[in-house]
mmCIF file of C-alpha atoms and ligand atoms in Angstrom:
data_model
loop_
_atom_site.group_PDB
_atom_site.id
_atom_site.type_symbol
_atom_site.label_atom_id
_atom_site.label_comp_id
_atom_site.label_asym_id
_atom_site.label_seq_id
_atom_site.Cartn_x
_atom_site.Cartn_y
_atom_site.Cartn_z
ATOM 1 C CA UNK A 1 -25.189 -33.808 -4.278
ATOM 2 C CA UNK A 2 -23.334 -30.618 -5.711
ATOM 3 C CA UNK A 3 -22.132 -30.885 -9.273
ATOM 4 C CA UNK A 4 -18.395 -30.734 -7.890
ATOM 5 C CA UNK A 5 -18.831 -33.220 -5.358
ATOM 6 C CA UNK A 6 -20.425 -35.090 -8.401
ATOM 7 C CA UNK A 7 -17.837 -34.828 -10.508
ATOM 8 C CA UNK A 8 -15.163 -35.417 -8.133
ATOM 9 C CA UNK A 9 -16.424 -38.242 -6.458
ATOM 10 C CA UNK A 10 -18.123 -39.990 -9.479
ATOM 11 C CA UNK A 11 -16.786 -38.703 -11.949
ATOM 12 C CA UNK A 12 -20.039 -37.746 -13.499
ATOM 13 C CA UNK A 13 -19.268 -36.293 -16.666
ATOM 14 C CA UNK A 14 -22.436 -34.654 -17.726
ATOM 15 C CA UNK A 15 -22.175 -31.339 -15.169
ATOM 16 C CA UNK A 16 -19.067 -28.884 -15.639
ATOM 17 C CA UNK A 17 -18.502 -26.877 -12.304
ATOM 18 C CA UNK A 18 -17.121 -23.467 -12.318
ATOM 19 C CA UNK A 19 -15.176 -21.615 -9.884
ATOM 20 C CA UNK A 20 -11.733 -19.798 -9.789
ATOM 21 C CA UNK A 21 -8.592 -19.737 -8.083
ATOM 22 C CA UNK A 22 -8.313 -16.201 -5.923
ATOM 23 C CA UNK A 23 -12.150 -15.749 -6.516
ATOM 24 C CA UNK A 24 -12.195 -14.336 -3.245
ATOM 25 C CA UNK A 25 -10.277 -11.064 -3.014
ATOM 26 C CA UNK A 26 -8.080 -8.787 -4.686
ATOM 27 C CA UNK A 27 -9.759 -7.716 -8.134
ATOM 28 C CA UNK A 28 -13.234 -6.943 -6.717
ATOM 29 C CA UNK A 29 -14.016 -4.187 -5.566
ATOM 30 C CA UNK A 30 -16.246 -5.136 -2.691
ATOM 31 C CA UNK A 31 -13.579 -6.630 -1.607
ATOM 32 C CA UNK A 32 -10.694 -4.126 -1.641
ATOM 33 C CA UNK A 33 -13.741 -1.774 0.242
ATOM 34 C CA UNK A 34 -12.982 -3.947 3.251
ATOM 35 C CA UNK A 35 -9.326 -4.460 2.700
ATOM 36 C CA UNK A 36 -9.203 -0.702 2.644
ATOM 37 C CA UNK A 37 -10.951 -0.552 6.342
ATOM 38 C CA UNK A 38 -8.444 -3.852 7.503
ATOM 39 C CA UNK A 39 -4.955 -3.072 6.874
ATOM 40 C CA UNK A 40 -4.043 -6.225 8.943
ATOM 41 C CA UNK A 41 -4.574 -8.986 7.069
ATOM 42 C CA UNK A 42 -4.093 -11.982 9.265
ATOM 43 C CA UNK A 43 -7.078 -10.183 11.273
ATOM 44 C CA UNK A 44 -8.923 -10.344 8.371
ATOM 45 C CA UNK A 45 -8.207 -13.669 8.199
ATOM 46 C CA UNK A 46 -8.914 -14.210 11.679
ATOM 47 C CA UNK A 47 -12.575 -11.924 11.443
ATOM 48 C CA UNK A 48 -14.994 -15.038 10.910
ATOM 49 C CA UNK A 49 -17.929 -12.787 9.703
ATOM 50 C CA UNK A 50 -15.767 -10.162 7.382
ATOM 51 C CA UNK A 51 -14.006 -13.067 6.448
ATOM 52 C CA UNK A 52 -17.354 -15.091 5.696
ATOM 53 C CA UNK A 53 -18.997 -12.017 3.862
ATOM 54 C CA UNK A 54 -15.652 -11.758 1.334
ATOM 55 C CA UNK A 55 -15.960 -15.953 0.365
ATOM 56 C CA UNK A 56 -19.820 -15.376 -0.803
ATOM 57 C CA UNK A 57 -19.153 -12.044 -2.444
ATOM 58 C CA UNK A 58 -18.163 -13.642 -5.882
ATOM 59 C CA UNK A 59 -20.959 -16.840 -4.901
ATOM 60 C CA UNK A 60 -23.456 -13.666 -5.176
ATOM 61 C CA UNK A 61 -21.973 -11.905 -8.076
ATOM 62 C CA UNK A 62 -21.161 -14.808 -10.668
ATOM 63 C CA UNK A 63 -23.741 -17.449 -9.376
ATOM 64 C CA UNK A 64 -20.277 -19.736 -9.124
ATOM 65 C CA UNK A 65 -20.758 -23.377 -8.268
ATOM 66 C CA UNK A 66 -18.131 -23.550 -5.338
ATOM 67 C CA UNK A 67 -16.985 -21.312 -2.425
ATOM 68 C CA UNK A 68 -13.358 -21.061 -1.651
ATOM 69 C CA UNK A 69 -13.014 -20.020 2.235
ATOM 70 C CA UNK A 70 -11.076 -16.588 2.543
ATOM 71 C CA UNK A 71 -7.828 -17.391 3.917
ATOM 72 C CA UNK A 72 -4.396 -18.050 3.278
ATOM 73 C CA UNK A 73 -1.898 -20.614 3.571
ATOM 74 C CA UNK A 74 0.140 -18.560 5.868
ATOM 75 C CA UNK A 75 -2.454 -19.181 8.584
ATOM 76 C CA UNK A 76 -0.809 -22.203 9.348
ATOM 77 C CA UNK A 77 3.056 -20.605 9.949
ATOM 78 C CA UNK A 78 1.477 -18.474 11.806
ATOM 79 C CA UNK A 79 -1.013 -20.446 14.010
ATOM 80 C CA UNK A 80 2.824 -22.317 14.747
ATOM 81 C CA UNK A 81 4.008 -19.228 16.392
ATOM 82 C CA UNK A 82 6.048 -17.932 13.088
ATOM 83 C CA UNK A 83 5.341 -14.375 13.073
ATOM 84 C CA UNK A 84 3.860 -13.129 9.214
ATOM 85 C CA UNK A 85 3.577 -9.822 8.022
ATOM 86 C CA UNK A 86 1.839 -8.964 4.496
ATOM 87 C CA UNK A 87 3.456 -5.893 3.512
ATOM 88 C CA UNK A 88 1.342 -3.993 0.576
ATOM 89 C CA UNK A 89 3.607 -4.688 -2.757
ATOM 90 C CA UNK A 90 6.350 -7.151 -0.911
ATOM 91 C CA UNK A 91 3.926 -10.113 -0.613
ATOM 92 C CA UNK A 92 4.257 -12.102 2.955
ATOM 93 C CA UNK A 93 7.153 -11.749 5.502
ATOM 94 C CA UNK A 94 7.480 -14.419 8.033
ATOM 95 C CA UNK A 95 10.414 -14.173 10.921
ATOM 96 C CA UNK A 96 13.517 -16.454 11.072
ATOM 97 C CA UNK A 97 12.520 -20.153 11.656
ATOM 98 C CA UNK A 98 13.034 -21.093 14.824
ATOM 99 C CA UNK A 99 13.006 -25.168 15.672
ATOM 100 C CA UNK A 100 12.954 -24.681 19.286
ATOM 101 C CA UNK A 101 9.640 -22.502 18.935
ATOM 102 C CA UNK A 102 7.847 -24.592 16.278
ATOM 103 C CA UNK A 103 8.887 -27.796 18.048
ATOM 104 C CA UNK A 104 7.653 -26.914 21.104
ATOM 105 C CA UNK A 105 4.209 -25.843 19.526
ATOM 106 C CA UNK A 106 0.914 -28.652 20.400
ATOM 107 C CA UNK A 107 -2.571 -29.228 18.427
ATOM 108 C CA UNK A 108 -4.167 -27.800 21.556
ATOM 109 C CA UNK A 109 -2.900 -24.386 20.962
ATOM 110 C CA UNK A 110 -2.760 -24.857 16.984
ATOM 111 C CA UNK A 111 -6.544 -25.353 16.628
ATOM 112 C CA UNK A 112 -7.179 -22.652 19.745
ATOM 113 C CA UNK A 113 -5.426 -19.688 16.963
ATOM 114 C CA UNK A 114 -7.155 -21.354 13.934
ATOM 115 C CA UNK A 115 -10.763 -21.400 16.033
ATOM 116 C CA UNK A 116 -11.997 -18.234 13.526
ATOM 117 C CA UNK A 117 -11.246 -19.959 9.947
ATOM 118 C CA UNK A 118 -13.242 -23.010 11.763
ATOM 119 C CA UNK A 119 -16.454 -20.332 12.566
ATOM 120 C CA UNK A 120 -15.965 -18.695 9.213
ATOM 121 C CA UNK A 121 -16.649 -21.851 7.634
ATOM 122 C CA UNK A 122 -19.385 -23.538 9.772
ATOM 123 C CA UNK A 123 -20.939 -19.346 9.204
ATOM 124 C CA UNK A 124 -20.351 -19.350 5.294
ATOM 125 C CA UNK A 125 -21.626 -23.144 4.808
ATOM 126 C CA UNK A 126 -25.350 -22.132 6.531
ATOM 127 C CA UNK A 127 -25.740 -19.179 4.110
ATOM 128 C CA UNK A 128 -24.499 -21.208 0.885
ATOM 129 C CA UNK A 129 -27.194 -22.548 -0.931
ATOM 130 C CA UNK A 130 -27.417 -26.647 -1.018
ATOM 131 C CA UNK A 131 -26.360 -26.852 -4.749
ATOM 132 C CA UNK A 132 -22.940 -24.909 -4.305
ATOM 133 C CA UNK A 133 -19.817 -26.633 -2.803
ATOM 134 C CA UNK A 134 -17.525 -25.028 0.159
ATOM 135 C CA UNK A 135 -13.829 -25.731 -0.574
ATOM 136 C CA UNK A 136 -11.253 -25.143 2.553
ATOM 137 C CA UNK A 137 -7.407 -25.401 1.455
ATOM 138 C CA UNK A 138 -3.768 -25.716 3.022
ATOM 139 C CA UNK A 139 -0.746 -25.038 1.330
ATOM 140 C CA UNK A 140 1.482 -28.383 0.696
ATOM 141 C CA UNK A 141 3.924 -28.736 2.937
ATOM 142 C CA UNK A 142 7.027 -27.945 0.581
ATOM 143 C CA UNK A 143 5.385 -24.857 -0.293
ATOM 144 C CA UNK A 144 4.839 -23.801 3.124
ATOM 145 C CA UNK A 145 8.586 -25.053 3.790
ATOM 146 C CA UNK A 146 9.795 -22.352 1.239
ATOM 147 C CA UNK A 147 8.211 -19.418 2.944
ATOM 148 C CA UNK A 148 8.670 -20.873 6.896
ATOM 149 C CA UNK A 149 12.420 -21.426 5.772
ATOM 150 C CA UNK A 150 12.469 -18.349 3.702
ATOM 151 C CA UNK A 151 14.450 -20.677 0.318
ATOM 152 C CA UNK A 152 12.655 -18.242 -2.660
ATOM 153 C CA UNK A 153 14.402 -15.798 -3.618
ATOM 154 C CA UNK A 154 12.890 -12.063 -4.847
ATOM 155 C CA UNK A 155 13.334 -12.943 -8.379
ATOM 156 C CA UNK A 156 11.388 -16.380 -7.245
ATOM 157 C CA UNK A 157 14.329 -18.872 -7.873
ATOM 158 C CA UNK A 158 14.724 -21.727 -5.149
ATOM 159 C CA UNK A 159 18.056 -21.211 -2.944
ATOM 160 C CA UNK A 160 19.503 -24.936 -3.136
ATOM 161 C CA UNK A 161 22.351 -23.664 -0.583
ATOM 162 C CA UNK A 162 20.167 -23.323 1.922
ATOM 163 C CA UNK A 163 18.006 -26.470 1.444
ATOM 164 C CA UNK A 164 21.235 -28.139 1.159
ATOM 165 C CA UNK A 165 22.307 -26.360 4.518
ATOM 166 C CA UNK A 166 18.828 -26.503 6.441
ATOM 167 C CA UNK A 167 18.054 -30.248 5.388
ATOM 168 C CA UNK A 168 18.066 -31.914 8.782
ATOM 169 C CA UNK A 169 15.814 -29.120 10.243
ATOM 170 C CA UNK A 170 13.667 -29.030 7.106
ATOM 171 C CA UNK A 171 13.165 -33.185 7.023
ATOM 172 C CA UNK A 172 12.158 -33.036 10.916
ATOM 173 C CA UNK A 173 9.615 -30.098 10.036
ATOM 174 C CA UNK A 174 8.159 -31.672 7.132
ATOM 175 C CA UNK A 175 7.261 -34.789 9.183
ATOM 176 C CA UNK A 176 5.560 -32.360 12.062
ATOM 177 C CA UNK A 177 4.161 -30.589 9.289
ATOM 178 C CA UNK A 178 2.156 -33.408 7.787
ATOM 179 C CA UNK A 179 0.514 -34.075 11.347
ATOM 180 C CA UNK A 180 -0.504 -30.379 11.799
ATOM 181 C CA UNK A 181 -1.754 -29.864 7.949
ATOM 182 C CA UNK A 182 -4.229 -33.151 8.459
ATOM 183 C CA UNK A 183 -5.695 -31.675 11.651
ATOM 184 C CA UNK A 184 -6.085 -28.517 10.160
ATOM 185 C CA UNK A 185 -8.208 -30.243 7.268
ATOM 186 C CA UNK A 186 -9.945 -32.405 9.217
ATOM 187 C CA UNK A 187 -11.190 -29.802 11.819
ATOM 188 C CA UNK A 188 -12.153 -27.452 8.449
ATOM 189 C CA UNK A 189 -13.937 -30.398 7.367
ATOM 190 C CA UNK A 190 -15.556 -31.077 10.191
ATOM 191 C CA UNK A 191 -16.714 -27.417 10.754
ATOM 192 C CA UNK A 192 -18.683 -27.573 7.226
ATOM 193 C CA UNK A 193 -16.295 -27.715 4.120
ATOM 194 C CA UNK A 194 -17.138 -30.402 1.288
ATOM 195 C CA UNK A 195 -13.609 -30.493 -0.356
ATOM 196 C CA UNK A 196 -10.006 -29.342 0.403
ATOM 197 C CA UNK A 197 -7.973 -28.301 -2.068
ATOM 198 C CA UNK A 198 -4.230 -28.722 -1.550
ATOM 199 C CA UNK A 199 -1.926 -25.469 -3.108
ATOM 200 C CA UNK A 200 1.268 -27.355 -4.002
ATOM 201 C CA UNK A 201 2.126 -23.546 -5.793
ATOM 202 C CA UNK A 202 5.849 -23.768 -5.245
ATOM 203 C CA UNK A 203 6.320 -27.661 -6.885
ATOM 204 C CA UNK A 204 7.972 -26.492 -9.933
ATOM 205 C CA UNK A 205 10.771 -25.039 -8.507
ATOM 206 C CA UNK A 206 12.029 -28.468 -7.488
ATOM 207 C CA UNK A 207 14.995 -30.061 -9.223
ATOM 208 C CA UNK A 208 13.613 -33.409 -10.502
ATOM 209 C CA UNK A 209 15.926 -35.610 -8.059
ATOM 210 C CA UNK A 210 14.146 -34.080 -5.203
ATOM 211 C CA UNK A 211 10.580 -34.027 -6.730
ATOM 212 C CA UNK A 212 9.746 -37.360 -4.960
ATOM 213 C CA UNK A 213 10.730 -36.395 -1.475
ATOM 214 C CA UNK A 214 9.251 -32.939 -1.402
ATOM 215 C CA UNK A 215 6.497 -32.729 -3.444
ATOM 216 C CA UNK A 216 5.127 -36.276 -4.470
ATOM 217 C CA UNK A 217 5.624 -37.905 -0.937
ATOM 218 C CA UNK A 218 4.477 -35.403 1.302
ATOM 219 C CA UNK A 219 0.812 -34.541 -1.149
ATOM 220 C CA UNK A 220 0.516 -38.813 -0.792
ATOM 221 C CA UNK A 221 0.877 -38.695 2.758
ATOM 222 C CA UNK A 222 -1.955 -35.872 3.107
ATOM 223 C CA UNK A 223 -4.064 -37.149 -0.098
ATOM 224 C CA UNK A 224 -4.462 -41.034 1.736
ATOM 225 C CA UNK A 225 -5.040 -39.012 4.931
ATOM 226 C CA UNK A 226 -8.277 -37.031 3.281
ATOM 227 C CA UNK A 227 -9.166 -40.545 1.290
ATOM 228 C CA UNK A 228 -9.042 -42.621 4.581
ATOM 229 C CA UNK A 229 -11.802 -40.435 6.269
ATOM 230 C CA UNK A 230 -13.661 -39.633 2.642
ATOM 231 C CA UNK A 231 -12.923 -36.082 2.222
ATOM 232 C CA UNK A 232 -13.014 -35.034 -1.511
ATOM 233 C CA UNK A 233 -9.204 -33.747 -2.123
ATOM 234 C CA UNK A 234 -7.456 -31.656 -4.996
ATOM 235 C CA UNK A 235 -4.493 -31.010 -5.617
ATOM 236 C CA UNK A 236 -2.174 -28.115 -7.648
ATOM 237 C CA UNK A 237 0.888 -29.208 -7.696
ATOM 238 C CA UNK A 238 2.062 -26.144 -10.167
ATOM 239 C CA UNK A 239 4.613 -26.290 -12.765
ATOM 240 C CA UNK A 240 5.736 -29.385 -12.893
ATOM 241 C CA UNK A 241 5.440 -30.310 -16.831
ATOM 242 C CA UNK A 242 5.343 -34.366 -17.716
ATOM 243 C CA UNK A 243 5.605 -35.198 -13.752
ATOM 244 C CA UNK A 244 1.824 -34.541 -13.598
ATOM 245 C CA UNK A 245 1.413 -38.193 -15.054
ATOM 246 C CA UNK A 246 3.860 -39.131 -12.113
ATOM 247 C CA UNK A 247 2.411 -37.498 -9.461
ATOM 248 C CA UNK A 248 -1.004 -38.814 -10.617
ATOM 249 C CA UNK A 249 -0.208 -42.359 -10.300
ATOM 250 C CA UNK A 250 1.625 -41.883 -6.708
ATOM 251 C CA UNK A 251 -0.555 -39.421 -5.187
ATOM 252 C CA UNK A 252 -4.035 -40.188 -6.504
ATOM 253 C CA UNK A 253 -5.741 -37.421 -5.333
ATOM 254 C CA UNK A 254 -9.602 -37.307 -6.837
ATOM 255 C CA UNK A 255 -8.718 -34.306 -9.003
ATOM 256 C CA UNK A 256 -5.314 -32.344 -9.989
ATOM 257 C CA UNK A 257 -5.274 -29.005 -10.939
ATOM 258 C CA UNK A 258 -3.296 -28.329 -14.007
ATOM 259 C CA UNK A 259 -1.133 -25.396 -14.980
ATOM 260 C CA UNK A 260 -1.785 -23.481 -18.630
ATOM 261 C CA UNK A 261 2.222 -24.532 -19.267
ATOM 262 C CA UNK A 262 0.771 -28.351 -19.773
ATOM 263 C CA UNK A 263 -1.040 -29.125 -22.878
ATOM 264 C CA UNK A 264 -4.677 -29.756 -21.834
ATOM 265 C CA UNK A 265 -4.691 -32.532 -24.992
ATOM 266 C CA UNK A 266 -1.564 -34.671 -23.002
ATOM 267 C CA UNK A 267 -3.017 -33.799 -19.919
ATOM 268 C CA UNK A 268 -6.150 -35.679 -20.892
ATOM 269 C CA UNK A 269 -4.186 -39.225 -22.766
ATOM 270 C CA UNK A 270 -2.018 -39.644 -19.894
ATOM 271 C CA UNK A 271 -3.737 -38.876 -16.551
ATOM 272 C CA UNK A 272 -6.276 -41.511 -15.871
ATOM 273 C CA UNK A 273 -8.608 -42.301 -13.008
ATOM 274 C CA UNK A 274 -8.626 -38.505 -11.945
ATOM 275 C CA UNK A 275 -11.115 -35.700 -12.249
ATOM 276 C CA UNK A 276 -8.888 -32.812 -14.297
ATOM 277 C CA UNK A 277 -9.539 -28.877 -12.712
ATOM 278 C CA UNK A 278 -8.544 -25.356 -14.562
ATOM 279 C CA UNK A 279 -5.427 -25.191 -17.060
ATOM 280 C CA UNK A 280 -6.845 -21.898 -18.719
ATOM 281 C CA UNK A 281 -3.957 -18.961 -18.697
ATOM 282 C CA UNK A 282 -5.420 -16.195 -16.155
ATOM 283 C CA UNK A 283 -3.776 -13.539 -18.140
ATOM 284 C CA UNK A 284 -6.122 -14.234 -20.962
ATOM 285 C CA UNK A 285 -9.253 -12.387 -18.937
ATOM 286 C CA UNK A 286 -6.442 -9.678 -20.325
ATOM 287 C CA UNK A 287 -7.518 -9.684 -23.251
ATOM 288 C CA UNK A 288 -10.363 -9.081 -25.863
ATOM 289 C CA UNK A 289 -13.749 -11.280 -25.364
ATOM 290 C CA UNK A 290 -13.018 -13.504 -28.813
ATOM 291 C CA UNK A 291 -9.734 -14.417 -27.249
ATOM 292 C CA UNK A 292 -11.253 -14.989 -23.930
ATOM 293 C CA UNK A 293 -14.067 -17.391 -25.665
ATOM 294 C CA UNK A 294 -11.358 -19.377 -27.950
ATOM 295 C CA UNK A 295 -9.494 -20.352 -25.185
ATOM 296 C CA UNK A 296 -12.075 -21.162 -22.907
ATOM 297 C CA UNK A 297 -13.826 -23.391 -25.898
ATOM 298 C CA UNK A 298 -10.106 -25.286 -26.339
ATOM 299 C CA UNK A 299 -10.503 -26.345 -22.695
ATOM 300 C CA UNK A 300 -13.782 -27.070 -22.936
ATOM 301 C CA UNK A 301 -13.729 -29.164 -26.277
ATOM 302 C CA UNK A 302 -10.778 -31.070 -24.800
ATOM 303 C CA UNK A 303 -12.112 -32.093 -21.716
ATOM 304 C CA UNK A 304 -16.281 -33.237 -23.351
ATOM 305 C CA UNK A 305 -16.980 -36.087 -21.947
ATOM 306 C CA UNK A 306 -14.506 -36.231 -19.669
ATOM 307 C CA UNK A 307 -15.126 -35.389 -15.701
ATOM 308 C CA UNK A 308 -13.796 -31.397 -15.615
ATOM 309 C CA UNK A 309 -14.153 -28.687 -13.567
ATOM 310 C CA UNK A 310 -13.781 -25.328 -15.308
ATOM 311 C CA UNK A 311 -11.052 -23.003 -13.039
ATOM 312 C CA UNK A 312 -7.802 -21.376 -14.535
ATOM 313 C CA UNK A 313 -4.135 -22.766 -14.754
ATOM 314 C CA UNK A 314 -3.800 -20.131 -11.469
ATOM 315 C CA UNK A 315 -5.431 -16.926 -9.501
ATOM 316 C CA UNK A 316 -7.239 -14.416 -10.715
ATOM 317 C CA UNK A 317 -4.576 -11.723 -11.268
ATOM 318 C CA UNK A 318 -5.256 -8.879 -9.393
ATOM 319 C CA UNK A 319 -6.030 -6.093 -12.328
ATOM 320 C CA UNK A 320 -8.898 -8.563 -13.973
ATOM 321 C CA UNK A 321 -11.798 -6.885 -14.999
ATOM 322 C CA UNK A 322 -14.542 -8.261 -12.889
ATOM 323 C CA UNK A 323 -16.962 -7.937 -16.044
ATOM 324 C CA UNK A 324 -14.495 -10.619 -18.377
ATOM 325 C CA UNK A 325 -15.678 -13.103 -15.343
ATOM 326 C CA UNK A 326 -18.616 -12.689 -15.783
ATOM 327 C CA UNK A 327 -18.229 -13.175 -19.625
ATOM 328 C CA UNK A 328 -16.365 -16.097 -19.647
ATOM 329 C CA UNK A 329 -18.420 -17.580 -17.102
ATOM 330 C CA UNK A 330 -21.909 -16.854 -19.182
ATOM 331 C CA UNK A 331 -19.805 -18.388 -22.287
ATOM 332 C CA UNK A 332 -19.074 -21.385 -20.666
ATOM 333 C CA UNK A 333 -22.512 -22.191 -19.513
ATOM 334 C CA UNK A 334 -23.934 -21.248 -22.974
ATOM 335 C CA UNK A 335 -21.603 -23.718 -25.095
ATOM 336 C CA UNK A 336 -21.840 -26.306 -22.762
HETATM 337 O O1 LIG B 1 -2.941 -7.380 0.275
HETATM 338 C C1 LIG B 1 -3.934 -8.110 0.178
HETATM 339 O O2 LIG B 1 -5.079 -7.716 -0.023
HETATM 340 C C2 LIG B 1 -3.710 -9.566 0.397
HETATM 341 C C3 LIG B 1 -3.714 -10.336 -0.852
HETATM 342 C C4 LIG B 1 -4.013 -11.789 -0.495
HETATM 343 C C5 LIG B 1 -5.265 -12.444 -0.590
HETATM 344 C C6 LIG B 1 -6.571 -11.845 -1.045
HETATM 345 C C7 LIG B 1 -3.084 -12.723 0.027
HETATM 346 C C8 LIG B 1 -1.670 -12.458 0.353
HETATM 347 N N1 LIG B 1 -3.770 -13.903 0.247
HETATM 348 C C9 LIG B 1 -5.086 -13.794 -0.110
HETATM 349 C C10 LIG B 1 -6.153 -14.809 0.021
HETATM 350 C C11 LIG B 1 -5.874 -16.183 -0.424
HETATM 351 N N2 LIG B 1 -4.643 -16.782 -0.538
HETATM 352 C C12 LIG B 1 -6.862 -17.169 -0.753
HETATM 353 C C13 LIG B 1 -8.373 -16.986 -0.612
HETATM 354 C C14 LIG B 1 -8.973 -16.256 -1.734
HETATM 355 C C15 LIG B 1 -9.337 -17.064 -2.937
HETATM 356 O O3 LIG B 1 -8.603 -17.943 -3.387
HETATM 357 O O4 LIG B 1 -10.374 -16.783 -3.510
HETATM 358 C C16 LIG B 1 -6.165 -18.326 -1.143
HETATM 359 C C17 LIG B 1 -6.760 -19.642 -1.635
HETATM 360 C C18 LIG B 1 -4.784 -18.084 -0.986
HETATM 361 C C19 LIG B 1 -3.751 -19.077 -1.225
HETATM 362 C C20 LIG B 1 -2.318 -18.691 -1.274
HETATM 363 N N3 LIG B 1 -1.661 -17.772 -0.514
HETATM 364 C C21 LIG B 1 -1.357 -19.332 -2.106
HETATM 365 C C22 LIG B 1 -1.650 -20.487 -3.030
HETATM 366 C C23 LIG B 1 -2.303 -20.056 -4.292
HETATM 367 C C24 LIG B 1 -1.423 -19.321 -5.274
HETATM 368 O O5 LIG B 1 -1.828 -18.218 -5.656
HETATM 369 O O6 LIG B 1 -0.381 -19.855 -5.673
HETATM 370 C C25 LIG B 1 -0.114 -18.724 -1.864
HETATM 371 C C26 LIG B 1 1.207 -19.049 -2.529
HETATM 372 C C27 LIG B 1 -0.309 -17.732 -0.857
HETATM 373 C C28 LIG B 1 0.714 -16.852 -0.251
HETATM 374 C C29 LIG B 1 0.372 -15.440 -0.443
HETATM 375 N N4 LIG B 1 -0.589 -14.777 0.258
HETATM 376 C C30 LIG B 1 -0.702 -13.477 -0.172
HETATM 377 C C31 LIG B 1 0.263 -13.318 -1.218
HETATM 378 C C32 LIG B 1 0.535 -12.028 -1.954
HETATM 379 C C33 LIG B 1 0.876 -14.562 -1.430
HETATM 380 C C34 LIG B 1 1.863 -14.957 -2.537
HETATM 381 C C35 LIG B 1 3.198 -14.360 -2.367
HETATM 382 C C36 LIG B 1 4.243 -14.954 -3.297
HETATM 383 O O7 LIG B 1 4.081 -14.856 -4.542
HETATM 384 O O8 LIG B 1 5.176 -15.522 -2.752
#
C-alpha cells in the first residue's frame, strides 16, 4: 500500500507523504518547453501522452510520493459543450451559459470528450512506480458554478446579483452537476487513479447563510458517492476559516486540505476523524531557505503523530524556484 493511501485510509501516522498542489506545470521548465510548442491548452489537456509525460515530470525530479494527473477543472464545462478559452495572462474564458445546451448534454457524449484524461491516466499509472499514489481531481461543483455562470468578478469578489438572479438555473445545474462530477470520478478511478481530490477553490467566497447549500451539501453528496464505492477522497474547500470544523463533521471526507489562513494548531484540536493535507503558505518557497525550513518544521511539529500529508495551503505559484522544492522537500524528509 502507498504511504498516502496509508495514511488516508488508516490513518497510519508513522509515514508523512509529500506532494504539491500545481506540481504539474507552470514553474518548471520542462514543462513550459511543451507549453511553448501547445498554445492550446485544452489540447494539451486532451494529448494523453504529452499530458502523461508533464504529471511524471516533477514524480522524476523530486522523487514525490503522489502524482497529480495534468488537467484542469475546466475539462468538465467543457466536455458539457461550454466553450473555454485560456487566454495567456486573463486566466480561463468560458462562453455564456446556456441551459438549453447543457441540459440537453448525456454521459454518452460526456465520457466520449473526456476519453483522453481516462488514457492519460490508465498511461501515467503503468509507468508510476508501485510505492507512489496517482491522484485524479474535479473541481466542486460551486466552484465550477462560478466560472460556468461567470459570478467572479476580475478583482475576484462573488457577484451576489447574479446568483440572486440566476438561482433557479444555478439550483437545476448543480443537481445535473453532481451526476456528471461522480461519473467523471468514477470512470478516472476506474481507468487507474488511487485517490480524487476534490478543488472546492472558490468556497470562501460564500456568505455564511449560503455555505450549507453550496459548498457543504454538494462536497457531501460527492464525498458519500466516492465512500460508497471506496475511493480515497480529499477535499479543499479553501478559505473558509472556523467552518472547516463544520464542513468536517457534515462532509467527512478521509482528508481536508487546509488553507495557510487557518491556524494549523486549531486545525488539529477541532477536526477529528480526518487525515489533515498542506496548510503551508506557497509564497514562502519566496523566500530565504531558513524561512522556508521554519515554516515547514511548524507544520510538521504540529501535525507528529498525527496522520498528515505534507502539501501547501495552495499551488505552486508560478515564479517558484524549482530548486526551493527541492529544498524543502529534502528538509522535510531529513527532520522527519
Ligand atoms: O497557461 C498555462 O500554461 C495554463 C496554466 C494552467 C495549468 C498548468 C491552468 C489554467 N491549469 C493548469 C493545470 C491544473 N489546474 C492542474 C494540474 C497540475 C497540477 O496541479 O499539478 C490542476 C490540479 C488544476 C486545477 C485548477 N484549475 C483549479 C483548482 C486549484 C486551484 O489552483 O485553486 C482551478 C481554480 C483551475 C482553473 C484554472 N485553470 C487555469 C487557471 C489559470 C485557472 C485559475 C483561474 C482563476 O484564478 O480563476
Amino acid at each position: 500500500m502507498s504511504k498516502l493511501i496509508k495514511v488516508l485510509m488508516n490513518k497510519d501516522s508513522s509515514c508523512l507523504p509529500i506532494w504539491f498542489m500545481r506540481q504539474a506545470g507552470r514553474y518548471l521548465p520542462e514543462f513550459r518547453k511543451i507549453r511553448s510548442n501547445n498554445k492550446n491548452f485544452i489540447k494539451l489537456c486532451l494529448n494523453a501522452k504529452l499530458s502523461s509525460t508533464i504529471t511524471l515530470q516533477p514524480i522524476d525530479k523530486f522523487d514525490l510520493d503522489a502524482a497529480i494527473i495534468f488537467s484542469d477543472i475546466l475539462m468538465v464545462p467543457y466536455a458539457l459543450n461550454q466553450e473555454v478559452n485560456f487566454e495567456k495572462d486573463k486566466g480561463p474564458i468560458l462562453s455564456n451559459f446556456k441551459i438549453d445546451d447543457f441540459l440537453s448534454c448525456d454521459a454518452r457524449s460526456f465520457k466520449f470528450k473526456l476519453q483522453p484524461v481516462y488514457d492519460l491516466i490508465s498511461i501515467t499509472k503503468k509507468k508510476l512506480k508501485k510505492d507512489k499514489s496517482l491522484i485524479c481531481f474535479i473541481g466542486a461543483p460551486w466552484t465550477l458554478i462560478i466560472y460556468m455562470f461567470g459570478l467572479k468578478s476580475k478583482d475576484n469578489k462573488l457577484n451576489l446579483d447574479l446568483l440572486e438572479r440566476k438561482k433557479k438555473e444555478i439550483k437545476l445545474t448543480l443537481d445535473k452537476l453532481n451526476d456528471y462530477l461522480c461519473l467523471h470520478i468514477d470512470s478516472q478511478m476506474k481507468s487507474g487513479a488511487d485517490a480524487v481530490q476534490i478543488f472546492d477553490s472558490w468556497a470562501g467566497m460564500l456568505p455564511e447563510e449560503k455555505i450549507n447549500d453550496f459548498c457543504f451539501e454538494p462536497n457531501a453528496k460527492i464525498v458519500n458517492f466516492c465512500k460508497k464505492n471506496n475511493y480515497p477522497v480529499i477535499c479543499f474547500p479553501k478559505g473558509i476559516n472556523n467552518n472547516y470544523k463544520k464542513f468536517n463533521e457534515i462532509v467527512k471526507p478521509n482528508g481536508i486540505g487546509i488553507d495557510f489562513n487557518v491556524d494549523p494548531e486549531w486545525i488539529r484540536f477541532n477536526l477529528k476523524d480526518v487525515c489533515i493535507q498542506g496548510g503551508m503558505n506557497p509564497r514562502t518557497l519566496l523566500l530565504d531557505d531558513d524561512s522556508i525550513y521554519r515554516e515547514a518544521e511548524k507544520y510538521i511539529k504540529t501535525f507528529k503523530d498525527y496522520p498528515y500529508i505534507f502539501n501547501l495551503g495552495h499551488g505552486l505559484l508560478p515564479e517558484t524556484n524549482p530548486d526551493k522544492v527541492k529544498k524543502l522537500i529534502n528538509f522535510i524528509r531529513e527532520n522527519n
